[in-house]
Coordinates of C-alpha atoms in Angstrom, one line a residue:
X26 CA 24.9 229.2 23.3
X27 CA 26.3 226.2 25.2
X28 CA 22.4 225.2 26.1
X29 CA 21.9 224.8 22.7
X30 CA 25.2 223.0 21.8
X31 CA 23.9 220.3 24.8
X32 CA 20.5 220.0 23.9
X33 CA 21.7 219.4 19.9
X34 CA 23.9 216.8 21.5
X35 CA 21.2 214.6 23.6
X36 CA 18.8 214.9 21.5
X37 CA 21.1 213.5 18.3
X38 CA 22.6 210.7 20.1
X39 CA 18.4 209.9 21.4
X40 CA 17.8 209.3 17.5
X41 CA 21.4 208.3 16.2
X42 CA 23.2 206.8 19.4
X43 CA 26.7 205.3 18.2
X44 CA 26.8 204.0 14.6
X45 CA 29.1 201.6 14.0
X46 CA 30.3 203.2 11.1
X47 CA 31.0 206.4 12.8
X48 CA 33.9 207.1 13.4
X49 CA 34.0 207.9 16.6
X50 CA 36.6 209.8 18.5
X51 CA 36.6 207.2 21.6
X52 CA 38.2 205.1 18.9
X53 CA 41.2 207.6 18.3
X54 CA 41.6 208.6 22.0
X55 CA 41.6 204.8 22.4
X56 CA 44.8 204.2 19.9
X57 CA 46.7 207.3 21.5
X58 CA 46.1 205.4 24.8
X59 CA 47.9 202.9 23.0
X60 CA 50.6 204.4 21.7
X61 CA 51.6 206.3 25.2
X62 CA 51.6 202.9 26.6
X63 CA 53.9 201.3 24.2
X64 CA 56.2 204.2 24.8
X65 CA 56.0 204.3 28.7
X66 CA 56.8 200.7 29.2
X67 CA 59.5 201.2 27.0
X68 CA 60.9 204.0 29.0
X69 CA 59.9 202.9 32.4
X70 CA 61.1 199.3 33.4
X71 CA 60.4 199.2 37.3
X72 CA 57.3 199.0 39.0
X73 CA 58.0 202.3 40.9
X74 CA 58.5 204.2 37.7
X75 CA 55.7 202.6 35.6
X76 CA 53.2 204.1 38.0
X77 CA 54.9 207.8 37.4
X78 CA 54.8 206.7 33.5
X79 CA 51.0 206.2 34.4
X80 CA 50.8 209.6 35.7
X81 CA 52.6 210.8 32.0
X82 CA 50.1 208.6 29.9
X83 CA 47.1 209.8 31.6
X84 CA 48.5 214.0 31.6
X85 CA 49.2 213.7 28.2
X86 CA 46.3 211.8 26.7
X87 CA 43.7 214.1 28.9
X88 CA 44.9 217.4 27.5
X89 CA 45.8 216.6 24.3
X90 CA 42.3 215.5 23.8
X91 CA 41.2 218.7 25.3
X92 CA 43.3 220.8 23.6
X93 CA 42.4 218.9 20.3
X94 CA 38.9 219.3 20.8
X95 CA 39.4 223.2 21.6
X96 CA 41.3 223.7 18.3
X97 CA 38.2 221.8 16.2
X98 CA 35.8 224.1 17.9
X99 CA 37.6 226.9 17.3
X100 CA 38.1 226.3 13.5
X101 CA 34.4 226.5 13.0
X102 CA 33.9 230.0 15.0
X103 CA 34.0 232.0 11.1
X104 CA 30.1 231.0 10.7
X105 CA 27.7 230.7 14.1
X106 CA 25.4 227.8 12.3
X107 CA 29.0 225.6 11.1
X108 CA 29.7 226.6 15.0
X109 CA 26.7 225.2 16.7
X110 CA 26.8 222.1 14.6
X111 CA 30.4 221.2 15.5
X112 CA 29.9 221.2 19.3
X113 CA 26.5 219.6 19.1
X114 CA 27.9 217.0 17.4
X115 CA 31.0 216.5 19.5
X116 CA 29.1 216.8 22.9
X117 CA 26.7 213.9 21.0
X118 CA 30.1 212.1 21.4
X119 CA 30.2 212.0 24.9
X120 CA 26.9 210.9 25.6
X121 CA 25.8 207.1 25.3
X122 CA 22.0 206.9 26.7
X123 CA 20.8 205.0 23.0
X124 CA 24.2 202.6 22.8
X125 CA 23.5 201.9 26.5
X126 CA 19.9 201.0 25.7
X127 CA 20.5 198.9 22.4
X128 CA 23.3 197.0 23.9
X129 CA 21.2 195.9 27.2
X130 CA 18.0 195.2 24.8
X131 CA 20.5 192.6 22.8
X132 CA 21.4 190.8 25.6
X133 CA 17.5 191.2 27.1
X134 CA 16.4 189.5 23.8
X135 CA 18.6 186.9 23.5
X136 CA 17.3 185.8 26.9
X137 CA 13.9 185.6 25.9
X138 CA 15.0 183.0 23.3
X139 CA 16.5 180.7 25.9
X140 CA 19.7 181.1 24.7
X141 CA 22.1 180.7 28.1
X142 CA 25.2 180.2 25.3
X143 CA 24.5 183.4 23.5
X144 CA 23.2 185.4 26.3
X145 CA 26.5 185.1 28.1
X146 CA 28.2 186.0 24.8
X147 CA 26.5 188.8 24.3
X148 CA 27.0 189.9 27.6
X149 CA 30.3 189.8 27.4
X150 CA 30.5 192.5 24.7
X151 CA 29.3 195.0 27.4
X152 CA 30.7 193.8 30.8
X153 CA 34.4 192.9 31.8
X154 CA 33.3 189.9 33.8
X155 CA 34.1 186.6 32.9
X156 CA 30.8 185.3 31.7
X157 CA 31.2 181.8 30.6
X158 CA 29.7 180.7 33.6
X159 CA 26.8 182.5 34.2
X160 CA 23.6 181.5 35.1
X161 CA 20.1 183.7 33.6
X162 CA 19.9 185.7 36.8
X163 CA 23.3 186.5 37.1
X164 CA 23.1 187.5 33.1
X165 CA 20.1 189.5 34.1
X166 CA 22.1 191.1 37.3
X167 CA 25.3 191.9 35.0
X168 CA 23.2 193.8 33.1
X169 CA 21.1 195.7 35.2
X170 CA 23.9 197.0 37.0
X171 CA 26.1 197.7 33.3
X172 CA 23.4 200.2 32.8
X173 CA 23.1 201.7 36.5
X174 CA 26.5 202.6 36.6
X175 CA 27.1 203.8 33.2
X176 CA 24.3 206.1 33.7
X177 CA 27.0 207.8 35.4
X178 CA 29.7 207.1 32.8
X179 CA 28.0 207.4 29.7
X180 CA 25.4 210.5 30.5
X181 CA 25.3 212.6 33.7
X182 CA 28.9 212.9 33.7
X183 CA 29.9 213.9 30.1
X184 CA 26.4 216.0 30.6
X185 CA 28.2 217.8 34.2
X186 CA 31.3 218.5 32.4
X187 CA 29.4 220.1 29.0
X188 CA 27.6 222.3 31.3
X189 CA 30.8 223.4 33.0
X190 CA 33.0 223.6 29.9
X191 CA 31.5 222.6 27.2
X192 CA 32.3 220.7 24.1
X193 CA 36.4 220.6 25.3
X194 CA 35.6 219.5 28.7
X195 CA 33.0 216.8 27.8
X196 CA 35.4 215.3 25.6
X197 CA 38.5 215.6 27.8
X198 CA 36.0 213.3 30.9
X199 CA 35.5 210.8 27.8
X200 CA 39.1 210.8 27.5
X201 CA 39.6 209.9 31.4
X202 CA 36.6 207.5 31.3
X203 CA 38.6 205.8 27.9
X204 CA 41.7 205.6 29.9
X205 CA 40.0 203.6 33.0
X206 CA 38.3 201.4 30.9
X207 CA 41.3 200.7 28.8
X208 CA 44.4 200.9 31.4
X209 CA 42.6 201.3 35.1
X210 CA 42.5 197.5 36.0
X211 CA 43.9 196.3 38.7
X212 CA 45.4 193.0 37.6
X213 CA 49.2 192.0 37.3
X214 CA 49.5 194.0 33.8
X215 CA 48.3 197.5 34.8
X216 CA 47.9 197.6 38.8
X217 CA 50.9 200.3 38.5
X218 CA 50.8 201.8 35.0
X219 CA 46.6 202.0 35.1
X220 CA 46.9 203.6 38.7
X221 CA 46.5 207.4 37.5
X222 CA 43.8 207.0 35.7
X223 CA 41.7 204.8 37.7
X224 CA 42.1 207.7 40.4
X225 CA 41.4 210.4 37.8
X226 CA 38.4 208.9 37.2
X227 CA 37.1 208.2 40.1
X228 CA 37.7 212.0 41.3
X229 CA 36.2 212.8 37.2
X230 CA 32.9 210.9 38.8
X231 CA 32.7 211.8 42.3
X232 CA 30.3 214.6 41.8
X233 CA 28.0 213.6 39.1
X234 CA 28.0 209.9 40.9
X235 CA 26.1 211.5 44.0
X236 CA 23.8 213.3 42.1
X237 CA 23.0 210.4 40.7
X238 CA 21.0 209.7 44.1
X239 CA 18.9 211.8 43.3
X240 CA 18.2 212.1 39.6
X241 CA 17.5 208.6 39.6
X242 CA 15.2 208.4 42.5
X243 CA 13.1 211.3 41.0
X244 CA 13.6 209.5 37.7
X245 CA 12.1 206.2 39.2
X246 CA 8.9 208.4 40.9
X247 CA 8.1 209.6 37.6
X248 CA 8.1 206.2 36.2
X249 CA 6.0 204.8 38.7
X250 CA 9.1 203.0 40.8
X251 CA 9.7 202.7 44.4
X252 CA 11.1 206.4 45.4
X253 CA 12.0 206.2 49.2
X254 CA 14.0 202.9 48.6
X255 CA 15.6 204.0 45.4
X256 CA 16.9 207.2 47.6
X257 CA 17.3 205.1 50.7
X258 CA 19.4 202.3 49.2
X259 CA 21.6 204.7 47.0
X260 CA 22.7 206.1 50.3
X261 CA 23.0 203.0 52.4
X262 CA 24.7 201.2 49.7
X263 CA 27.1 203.4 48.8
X264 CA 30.0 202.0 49.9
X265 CA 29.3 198.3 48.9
X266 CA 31.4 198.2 45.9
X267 CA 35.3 198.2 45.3
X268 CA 34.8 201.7 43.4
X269 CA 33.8 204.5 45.4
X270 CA 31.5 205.9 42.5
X271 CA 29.5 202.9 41.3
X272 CA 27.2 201.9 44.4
X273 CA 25.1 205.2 44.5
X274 CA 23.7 204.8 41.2
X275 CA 23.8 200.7 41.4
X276 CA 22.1 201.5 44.9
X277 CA 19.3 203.4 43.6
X278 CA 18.2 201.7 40.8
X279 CA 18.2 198.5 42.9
X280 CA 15.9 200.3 45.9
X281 CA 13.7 201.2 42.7
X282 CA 13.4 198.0 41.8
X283 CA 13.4 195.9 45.1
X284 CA 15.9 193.9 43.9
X285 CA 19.7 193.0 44.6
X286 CA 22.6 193.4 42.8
X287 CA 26.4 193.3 43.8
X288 CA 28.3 189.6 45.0
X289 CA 31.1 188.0 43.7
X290 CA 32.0 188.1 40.1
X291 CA 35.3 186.7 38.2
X292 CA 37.7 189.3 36.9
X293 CA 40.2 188.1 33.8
X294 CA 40.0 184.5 35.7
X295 CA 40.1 185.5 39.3
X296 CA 37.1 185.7 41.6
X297 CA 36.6 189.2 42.9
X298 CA 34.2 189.5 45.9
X299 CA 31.6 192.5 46.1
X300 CA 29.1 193.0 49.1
X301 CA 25.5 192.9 47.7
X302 CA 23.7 196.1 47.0
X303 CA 19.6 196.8 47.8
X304 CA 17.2 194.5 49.6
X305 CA 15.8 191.3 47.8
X306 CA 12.0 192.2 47.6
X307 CA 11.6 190.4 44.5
X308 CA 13.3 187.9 42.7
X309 CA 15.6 189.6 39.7
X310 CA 13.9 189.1 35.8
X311 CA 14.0 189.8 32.4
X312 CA 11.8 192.6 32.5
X313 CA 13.8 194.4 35.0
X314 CA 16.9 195.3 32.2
X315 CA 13.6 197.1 30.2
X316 CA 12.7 198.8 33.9
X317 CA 16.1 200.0 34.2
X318 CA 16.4 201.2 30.5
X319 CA 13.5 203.4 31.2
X320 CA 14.9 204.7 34.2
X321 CA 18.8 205.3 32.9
X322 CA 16.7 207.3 29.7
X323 CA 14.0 209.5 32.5
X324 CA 17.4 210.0 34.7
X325 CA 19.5 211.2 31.7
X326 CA 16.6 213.9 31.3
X327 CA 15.8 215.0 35.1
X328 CA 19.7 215.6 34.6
X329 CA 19.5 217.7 31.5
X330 CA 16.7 219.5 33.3
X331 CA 18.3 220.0 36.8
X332 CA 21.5 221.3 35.2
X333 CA 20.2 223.6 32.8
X334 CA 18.1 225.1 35.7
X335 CA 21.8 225.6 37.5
X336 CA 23.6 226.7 34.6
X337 CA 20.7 229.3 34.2
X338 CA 20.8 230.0 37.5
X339 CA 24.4 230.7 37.5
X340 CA 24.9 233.0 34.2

């Protein structure tokens, strides 16, 4: 039953993605986030105890979520159809391949206007870099390497962790990824409160991330991109980026392009330096955010495919 719970769920968000009218749970994991943070930094004053009160925040949000989700599940076990529906449609949650792909295409077709002033607007919606500066190529680059990496946040991940546990577990690694993205930084505000969860996640990634080597390289054959450097670079590269996750899939879909991402970016007004990532073969363009939408959506299925073998396998 859990294949079919899955499959419900990646094919929906294909043909849905994220609405902006749905309400989606992100939204009320995100406010809980919120309201554990007001109520740790009231409690914990020191820098010392903040970082345990980061520990709290990120327990508490992780397994209510889980728990939460469980319950819901559970509630619609009276009727198998009412059943099916319910963790399709959760697990359709978790996954982002369509809101990954519409949000680069935005920022793809602003650039074919010539709009610098939007295009770095618009990117800015997606990234957490300061973009007021950039130039085309570094819009272009941003980009490019938003989707790589969330090809691993936004699919294979939530996909590993439905496979494993299904529709409680998917949403309990949305609720780890939520709490990076919202409280992992590493600036002056949450460099002790934010420390849990940015560890949490990078463990919640660490396996899915190095699969991504070589989903995405099998993806990029299939496509018609270059295989041995997409595998090549994923592996070379991997540790050329201040996360410990980010560089495999970064890596390989820069080998599959022949083109180089990574350098120095600027982080809520302070300049953060990154080693580059893949060899510069070719210049980096607009077309390459439509190469790598087609190779986040053919990596998003070899992944289906390879885990449901494993998961058959298995049981």
């Amino acid at each position: 039953m859990n294949l079919i719970y899955i499959y419900l769920g990646y094919i929906v968000d294909l043909i849905v993605g994220d609405p902006y009218s749905f309400p989606h749970p992100v939204k009320y994991i995100g406010k809980l986030i919120k309201v554990l943070e007001n109520f740790v930094r009231r409690v914990f004053k020191t820098d010392e105890d903040l970082k345990k009160g980061g520990f709290i925040l990120c327990i508490v949000t992780v397994l209510t979520t889980y728990v939460v989700t469980y319950l819901i599940v559970r509630l619609f076990k009276f009727n198998s159809v009412s059943y099916i529906l319910i963790n399709g449609i959760i697990i359709y949650t978790t996954f982002a391949t369509k809101c990954l792909k519409d949000e680069a295409v935005k920022v793809y077709d602003v650039l074919k206007t010539g709009d610098i002033e939007k295009s770095r607007i618009q990117l800015s919606y997606i990234v957490g870099r300061d973009t007021t500066n950039l130039s085309e190529k570094e819009i272009i680059r941003a980009t490019v390497e938003t989707v790589a990496e969330n090809t691993v946040d936004g699919i294979m991940s939530p996909m590993f962790y439905a496979f494993i546990g299904g529709a409680p577990l998917a949403m309990a690694y949305k609720a780890v990824n939520t709490l990076d993205s919202t409280v992992g930084y590493k600036n002056e505000k949450y460099i002790n409160l934010g420390f849990a969860s940015a560890k949490l996640d990078d463990i919640a990634n660490y396996i899915p991330a190095r699969l991504s080597v070589l989903f995405i390289p099998i993806a990029s054959f299939i496509l018609g991109y270059n295989l041995k450097d997409s595998f090549k670079i994923g592996i070379r590269d991997r540790k050329n980026h201040k996360s410990p996750n980010c560089a495999f899939s970064e890596g390989a879909v820069a080998g599959a392009l022949g083109v180089q991402l990574g350098g120095t970016n600027v982080y809520f007004g302070k300049e953060v330096y990154k080693p580059t990532i893949g060899d510069k073969l070719y210049e980096i363009e607009e077309k390459n955010i439509v190469d790598t939408n087609k190779i986040m959506y053919m990596s998003s299925f070899v992944s289906l495919l390879a885990f449901t073998g494993i998961y058959i396998l298995i049981n």
